[in-house]
Coordinates of C-alpha atoms (C1' of nucleotides) in Angstrom, one line a residue:
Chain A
X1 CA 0.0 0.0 0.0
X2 CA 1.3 3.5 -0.5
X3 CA 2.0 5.9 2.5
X4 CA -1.0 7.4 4.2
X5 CA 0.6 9.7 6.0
X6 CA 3.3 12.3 4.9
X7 CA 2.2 16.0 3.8
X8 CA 1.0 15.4 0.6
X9 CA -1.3 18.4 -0.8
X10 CA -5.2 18.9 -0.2
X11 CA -6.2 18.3 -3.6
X12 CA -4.3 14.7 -4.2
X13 CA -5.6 13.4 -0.7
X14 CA -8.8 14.3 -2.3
X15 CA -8.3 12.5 -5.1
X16 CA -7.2 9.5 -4.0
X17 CA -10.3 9.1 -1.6
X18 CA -12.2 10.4 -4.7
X19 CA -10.8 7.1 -6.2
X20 CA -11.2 4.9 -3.7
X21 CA -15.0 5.6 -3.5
X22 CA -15.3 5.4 -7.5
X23 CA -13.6 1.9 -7.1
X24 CA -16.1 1.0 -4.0
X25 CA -18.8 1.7 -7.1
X26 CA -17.3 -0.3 -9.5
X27 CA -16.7 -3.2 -6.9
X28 CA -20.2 -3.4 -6.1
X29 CA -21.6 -3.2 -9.1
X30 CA -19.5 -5.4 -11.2
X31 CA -17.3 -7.4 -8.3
X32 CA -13.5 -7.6 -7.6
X33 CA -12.1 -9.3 -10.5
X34 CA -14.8 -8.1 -12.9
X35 CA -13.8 -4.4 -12.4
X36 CA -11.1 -3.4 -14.6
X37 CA -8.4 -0.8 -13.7
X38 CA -9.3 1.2 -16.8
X39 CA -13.6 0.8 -15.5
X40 CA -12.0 2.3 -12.2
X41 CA -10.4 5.2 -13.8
X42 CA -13.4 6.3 -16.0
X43 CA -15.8 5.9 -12.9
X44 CA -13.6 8.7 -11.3
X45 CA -12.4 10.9 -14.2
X46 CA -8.6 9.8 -13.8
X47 CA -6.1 8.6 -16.9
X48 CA -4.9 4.9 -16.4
X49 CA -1.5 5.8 -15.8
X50 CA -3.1 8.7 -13.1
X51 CA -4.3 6.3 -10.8
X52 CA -0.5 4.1 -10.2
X53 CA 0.6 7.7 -9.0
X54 CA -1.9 6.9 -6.1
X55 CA -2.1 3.5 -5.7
X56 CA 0.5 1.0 -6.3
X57 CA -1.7 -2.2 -8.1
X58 CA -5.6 -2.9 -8.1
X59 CA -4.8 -5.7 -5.1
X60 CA -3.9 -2.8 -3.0
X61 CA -7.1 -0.9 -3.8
X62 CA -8.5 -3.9 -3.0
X63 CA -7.5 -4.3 0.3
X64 CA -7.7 -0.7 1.0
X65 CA -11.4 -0.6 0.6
X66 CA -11.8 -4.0 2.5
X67 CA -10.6 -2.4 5.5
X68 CA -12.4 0.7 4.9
X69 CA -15.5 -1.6 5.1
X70 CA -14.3 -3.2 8.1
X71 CA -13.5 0.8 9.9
X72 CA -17.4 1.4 8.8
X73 CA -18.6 -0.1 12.0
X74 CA -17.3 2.0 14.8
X75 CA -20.5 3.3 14.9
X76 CA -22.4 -0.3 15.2
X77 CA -20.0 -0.7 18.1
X78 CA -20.6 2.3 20.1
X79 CA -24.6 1.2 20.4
X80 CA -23.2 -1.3 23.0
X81 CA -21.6 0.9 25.1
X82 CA -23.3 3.8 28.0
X83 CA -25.1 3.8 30.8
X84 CA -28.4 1.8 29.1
X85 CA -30.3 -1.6 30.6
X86 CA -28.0 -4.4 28.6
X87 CA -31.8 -5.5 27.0
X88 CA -31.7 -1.8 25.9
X89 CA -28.1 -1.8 24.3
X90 CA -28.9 -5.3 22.5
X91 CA -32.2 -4.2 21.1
X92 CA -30.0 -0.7 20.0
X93 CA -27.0 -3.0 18.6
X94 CA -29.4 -5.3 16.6
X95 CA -31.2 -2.5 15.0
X96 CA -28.3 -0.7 13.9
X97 CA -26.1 -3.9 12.6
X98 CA -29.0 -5.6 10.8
X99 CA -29.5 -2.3 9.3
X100 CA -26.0 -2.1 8.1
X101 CA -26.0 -5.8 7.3
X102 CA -28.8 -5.7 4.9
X103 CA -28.1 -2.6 2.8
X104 CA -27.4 -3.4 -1.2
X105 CA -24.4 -1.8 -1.1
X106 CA -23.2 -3.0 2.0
X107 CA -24.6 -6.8 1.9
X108 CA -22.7 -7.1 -1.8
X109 CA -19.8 -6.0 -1.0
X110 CA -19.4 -8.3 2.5
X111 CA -20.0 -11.1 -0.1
X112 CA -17.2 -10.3 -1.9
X113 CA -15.3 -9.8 1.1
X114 CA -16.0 -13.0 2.1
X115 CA -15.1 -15.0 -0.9
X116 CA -11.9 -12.9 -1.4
X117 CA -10.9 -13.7 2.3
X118 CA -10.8 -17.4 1.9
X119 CA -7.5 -16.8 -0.6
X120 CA -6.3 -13.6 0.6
X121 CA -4.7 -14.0 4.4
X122 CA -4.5 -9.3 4.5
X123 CA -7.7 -9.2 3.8
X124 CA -8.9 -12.1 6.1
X125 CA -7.0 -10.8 9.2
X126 CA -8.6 -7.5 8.5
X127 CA -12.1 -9.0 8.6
X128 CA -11.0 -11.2 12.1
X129 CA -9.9 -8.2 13.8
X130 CA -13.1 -6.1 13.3
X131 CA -15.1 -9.1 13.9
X132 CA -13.6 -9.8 16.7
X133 CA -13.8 -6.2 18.2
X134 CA -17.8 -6.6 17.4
X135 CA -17.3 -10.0 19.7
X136 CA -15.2 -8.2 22.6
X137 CA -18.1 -5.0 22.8
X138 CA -20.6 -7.7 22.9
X139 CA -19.4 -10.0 25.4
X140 CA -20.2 -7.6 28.8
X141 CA -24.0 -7.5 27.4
X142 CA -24.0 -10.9 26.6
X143 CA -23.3 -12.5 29.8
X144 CA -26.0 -10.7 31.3
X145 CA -28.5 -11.5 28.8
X146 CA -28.2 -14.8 28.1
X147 CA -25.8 -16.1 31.6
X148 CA -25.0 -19.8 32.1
X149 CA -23.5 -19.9 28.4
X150 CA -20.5 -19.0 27.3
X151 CA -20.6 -16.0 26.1
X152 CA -17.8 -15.8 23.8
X153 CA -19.5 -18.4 21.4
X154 CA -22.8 -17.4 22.3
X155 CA -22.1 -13.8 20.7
X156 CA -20.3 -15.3 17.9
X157 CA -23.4 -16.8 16.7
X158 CA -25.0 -13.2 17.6
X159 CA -23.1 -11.9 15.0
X160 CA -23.3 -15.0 12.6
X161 CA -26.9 -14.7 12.8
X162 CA -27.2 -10.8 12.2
X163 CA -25.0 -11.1 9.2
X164 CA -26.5 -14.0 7.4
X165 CA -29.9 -12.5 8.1
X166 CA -28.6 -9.1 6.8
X167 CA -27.3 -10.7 3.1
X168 CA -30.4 -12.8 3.0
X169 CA -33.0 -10.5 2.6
X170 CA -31.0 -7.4 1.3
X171 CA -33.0 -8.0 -1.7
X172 CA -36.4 -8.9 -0.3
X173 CA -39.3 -6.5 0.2
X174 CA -39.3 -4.2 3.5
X175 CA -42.1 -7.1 4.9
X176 CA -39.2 -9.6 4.6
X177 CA -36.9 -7.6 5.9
X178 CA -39.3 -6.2 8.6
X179 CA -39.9 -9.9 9.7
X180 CA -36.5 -11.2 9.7
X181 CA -35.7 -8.0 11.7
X182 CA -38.5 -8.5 14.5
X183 CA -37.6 -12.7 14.5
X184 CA -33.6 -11.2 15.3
X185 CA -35.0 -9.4 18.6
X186 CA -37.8 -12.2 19.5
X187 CA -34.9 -14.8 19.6
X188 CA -32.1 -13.2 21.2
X189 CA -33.2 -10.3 23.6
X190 CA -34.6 -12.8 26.6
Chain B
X1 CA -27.0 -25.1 -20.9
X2 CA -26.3 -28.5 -23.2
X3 CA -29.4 -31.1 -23.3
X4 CA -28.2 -33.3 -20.0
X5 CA -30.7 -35.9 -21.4
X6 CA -30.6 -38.0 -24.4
X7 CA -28.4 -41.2 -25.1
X8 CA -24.6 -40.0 -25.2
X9 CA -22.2 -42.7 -25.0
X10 CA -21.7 -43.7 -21.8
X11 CA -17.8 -42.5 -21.7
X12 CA -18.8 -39.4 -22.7
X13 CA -21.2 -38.9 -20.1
X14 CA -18.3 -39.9 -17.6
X15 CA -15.7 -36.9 -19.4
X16 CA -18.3 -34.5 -18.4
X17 CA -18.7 -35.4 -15.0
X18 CA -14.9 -35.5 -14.9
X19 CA -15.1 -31.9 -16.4
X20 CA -17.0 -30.9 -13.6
X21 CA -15.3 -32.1 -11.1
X22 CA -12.1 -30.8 -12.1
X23 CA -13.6 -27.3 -12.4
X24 CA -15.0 -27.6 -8.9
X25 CA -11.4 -27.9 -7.8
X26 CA -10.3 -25.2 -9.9
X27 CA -13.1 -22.8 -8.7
X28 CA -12.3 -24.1 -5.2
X29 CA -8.6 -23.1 -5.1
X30 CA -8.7 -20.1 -7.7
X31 CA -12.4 -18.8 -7.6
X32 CA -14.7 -18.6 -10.5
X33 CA -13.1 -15.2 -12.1
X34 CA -9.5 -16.1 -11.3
X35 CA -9.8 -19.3 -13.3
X36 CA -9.5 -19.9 -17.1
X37 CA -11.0 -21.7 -19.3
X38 CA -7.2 -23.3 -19.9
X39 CA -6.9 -24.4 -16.1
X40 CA -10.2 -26.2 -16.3
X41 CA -9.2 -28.3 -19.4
X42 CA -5.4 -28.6 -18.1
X43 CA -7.1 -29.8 -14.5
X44 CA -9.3 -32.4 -16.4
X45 CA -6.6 -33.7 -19.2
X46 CA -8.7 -32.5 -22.4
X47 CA -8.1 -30.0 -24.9
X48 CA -8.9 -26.3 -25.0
X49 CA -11.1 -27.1 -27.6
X50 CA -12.7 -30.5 -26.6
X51 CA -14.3 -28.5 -23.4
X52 CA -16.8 -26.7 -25.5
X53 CA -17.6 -29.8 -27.0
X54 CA -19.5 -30.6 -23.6
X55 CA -20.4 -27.1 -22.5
X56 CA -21.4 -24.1 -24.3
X57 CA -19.5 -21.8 -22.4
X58 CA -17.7 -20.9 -19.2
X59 CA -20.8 -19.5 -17.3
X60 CA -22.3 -22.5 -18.2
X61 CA -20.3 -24.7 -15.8
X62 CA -20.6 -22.1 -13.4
X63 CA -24.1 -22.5 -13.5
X64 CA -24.0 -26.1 -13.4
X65 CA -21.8 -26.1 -10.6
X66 CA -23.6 -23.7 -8.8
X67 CA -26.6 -26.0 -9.1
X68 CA -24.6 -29.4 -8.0
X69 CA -23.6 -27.5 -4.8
X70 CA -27.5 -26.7 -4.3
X71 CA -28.5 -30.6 -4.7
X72 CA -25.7 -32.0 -2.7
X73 CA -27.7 -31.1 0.5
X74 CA -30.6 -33.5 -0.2
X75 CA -28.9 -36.1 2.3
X76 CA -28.8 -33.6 4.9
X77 CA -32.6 -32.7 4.7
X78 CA -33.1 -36.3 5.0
X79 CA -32.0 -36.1 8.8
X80 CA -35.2 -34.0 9.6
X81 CA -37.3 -36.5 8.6
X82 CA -38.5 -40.0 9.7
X83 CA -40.1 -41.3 13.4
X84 CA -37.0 -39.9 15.9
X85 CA -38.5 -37.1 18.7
X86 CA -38.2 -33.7 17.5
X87 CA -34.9 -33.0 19.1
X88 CA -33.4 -36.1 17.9
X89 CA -34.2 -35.1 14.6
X90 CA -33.5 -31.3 15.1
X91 CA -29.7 -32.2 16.7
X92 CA -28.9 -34.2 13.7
X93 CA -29.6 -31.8 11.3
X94 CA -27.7 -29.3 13.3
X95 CA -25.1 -31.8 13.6
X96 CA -25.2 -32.5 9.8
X97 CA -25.3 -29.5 8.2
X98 CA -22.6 -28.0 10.6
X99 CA -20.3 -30.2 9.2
X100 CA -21.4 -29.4 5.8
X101 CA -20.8 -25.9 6.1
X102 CA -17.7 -25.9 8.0
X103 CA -15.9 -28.1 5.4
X104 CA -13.8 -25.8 3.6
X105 CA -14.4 -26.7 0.0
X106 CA -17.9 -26.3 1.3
X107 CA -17.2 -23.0 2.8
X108 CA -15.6 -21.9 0.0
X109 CA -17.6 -22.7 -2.7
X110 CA -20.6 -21.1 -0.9
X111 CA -18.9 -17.7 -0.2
X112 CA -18.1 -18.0 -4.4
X113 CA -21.5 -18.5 -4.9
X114 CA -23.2 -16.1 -2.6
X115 CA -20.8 -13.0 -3.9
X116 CA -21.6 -14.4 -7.7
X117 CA -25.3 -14.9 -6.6
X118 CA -25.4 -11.0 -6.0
X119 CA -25.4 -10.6 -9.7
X120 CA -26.3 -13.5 -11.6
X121 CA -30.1 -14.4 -10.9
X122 CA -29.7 -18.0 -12.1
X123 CA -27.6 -18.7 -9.8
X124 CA -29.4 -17.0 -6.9
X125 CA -32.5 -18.4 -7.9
X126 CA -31.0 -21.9 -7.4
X127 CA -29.8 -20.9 -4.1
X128 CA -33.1 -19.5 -2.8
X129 CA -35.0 -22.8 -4.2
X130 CA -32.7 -24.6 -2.0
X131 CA -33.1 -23.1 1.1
X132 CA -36.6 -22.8 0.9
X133 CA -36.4 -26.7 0.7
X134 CA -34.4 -27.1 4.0
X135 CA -36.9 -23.9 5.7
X136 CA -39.5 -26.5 4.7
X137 CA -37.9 -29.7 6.0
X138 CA -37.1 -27.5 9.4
X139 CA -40.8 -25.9 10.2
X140 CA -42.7 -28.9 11.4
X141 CA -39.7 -29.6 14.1
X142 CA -39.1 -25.7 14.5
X143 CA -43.1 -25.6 15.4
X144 CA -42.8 -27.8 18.3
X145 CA -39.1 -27.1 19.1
X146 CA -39.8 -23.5 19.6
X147 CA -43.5 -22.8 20.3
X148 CA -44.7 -19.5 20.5
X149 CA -42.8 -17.5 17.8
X150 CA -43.7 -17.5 14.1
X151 CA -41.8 -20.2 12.6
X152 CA -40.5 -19.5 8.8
X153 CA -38.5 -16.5 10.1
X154 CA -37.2 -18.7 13.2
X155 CA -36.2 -21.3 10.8
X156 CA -34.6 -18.7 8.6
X157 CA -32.6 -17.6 11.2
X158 CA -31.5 -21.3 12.4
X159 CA -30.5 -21.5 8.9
X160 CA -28.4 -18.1 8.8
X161 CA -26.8 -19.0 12.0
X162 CA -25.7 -22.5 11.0
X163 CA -24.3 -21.8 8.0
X164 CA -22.4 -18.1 9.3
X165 CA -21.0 -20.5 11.7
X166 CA -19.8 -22.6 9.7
X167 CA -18.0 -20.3 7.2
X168 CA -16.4 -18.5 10.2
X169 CA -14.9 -21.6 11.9
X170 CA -13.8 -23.5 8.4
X171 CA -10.5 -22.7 8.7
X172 CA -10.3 -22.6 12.3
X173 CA -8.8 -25.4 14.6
X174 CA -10.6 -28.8 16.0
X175 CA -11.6 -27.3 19.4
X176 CA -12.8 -23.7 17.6
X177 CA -15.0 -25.4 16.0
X178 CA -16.1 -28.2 18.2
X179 CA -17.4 -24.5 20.2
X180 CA -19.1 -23.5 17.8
X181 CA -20.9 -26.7 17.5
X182 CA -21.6 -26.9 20.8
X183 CA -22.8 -22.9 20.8
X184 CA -25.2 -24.1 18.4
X185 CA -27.2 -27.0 19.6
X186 CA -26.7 -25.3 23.2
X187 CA -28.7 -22.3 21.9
X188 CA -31.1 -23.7 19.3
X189 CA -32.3 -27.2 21.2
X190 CA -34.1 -26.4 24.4
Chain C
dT1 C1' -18.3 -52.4 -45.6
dA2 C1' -19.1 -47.6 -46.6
dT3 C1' -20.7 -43.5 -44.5
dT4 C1' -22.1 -40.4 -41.1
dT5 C1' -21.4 -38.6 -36.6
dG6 C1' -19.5 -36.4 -32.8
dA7 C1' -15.7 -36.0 -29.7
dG8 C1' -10.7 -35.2 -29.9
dT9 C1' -6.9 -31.6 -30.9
dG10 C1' -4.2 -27.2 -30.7
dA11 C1' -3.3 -23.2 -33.5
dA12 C1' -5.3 -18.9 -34.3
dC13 C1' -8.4 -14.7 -33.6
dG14 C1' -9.7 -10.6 -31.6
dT15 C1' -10.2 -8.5 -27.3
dT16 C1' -9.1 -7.1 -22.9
dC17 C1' -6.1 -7.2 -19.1
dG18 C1' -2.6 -5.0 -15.6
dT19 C1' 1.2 -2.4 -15.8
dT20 C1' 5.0 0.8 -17.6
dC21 C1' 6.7 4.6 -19.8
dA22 C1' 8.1 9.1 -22.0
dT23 C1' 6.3 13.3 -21.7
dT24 C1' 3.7 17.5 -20.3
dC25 C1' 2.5 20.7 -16.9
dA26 C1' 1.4 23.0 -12.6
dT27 C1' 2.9 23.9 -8.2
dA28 C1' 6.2 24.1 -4.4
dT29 C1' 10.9 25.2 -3.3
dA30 C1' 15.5 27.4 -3.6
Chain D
dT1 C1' 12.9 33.9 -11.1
dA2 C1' 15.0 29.5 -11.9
dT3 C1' 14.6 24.8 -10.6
dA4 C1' 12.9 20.6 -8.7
dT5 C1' 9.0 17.7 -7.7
dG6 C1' 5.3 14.9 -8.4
dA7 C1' 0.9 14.4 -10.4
dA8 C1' -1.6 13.8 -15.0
dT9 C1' -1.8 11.9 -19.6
dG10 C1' -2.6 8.2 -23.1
dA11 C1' 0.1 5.4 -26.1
dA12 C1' 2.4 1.1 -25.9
dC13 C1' 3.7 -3.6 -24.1
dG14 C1' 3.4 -8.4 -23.4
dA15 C1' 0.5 -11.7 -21.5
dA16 C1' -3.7 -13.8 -20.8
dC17 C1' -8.4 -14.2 -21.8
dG18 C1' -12.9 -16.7 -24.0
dT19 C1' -14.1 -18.5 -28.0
dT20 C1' -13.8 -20.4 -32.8
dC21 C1' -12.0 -23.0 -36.4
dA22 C1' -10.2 -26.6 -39.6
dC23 C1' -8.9 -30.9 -38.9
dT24 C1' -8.3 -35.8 -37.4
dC25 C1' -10.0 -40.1 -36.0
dA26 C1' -12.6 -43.7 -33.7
dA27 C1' -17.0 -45.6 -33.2
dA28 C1' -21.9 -45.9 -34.3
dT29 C1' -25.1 -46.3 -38.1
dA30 C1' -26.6 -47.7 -42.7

DNA sequence: TATTTGAGTGAACGTTCGTTCATTCATATA
DNA sequence: TATATGAATGAACGAACGTTCACTCAAATA
């Protein structure tokens, strides 16, 4: 990956997030290895040659946008956390991550994710870690809602639940979608 | 797709099985997009040319293969039925298709087919019709099992939760997954 | 036995791919 | 102001892609 940091000017930070989101389009629309690195460069007004001044090879884009996805859901996280009942934070945290989890946008790309992790061990450990920081803010809430199991597991299949709901009915009707969201808080808030 | 009925020889019946079965592995270790149509024929020990003399096109055997991974779980469904008490039955499905999912050609395969389901409608078609047979092979046990709570979108869930699992803990170690298994029939048997 | 059929082969086609390169140009630096 | 830097450009490269083709040949059909 190229350097983040280092004082680059305004206008060519811009433009490389500018390109990172037009490559976010072009992933979800057409898929990883689909999208060319000319489709890429047309989606955000760049010459072919512009876009290896940003980024050194469409696997780095790659895994830059993967972790992007994987940063998205600080704010997922923080619905755990405050002074609220634990039956209170759940409900909050279920909402919010089934609502994330069944976007378009959001459920397409986690699929591509997903297959892409199973050959590619950067992208992989940057799904683990977030997943696992989703597992470590739901532990303390866990072991008071569902006690006498360990929780570790227990939220695992939380999140396993969540997600697979999410992708399943991201193209269903909002009744679908409505029903798989009310059966998420009927089985796992007590 | 090519006419799968009709009276072909019986060897070359047998070459096209091989066919498929030698793209499976390909697809398996490369992924649908990252393998050619010359590391399907080099796999199986034909020609570049004597492949399309058994199917039209790549997509084709994607298709087929897609569809092949959909049946394959006919043996599985079979464990929800019979004369065995409801949570007999209901722990060997969960059993069953736990280890099904967390195989990792299994897991693999499916994550390729979900992200490639996203855009091909075929292909997700065959996927829903699937699980729409195991949602109907789970309700009658998920009616008594779990009384009191609609039972399609409890079913769907068991279903999500199963199969999440299993994708996370594929390439996990022995006692990972032997917790997750555990998690599960701790959590969905009563 | 003569003939038709269909599966085998690999070279060849046209296209697209990821990447590099010489070059231009605007801006920051000296 | 003169100079150095790095971003922008699109042509060019070699490789790989999916597919087609002319052809060979063994086996089924007549």
């Amino acid at each position: 990956m190229q350097e983040k940091a280092g004082k680059r000017s305004a206008t060519t930070m811009a433009r490389r997030k500018h390109i990172v989101e037009s490559a976010a389009l072009c992933f979800i629309e057409q898929g990883f290895h689909q999208t060319s690195v000319r489709d890429i460069a047309k989606q955000a007004n760049i010459s072919l040659g512009g876009l290896y001044n940003h980024f050194e090879n469409k696997t780095a884009l790659i895994a830059e946008i993967a972790a992007l996805e994987a940063e998205d859901l600080s704010g997922v996280v923080k619905t755990l956390t405050g002074n609220a009942p634990p039956q209170k934070r759940m409900q909050r945290f279920i909402n919010a991550y089934f609502k994330a989890a069944s976007g378009k946008a959001n459920a397409i790309m986690t699929a591509e994710i997903m297959a892409e992790s199973m050959r590619n061990p950067d992208i992989a450990k940057g799904y683990a870690v977030n997943r696992q920081a989703l597992v470590d803010a739901l532990l303390p809430v866990v072991e008071i809602l569902h006690p006498g199991t360990p929780p570790e597991p227990r939220a695992q299949l939380i999140l396993d639940m969540i997600e697979g709901a999410g992708i399943r009915v991201a193209f269903e009707d909002t009744k679908t979608r409505k029903a798989a969201r009310t059966a998420l808080l009927d089985w796992i808030l007590p």
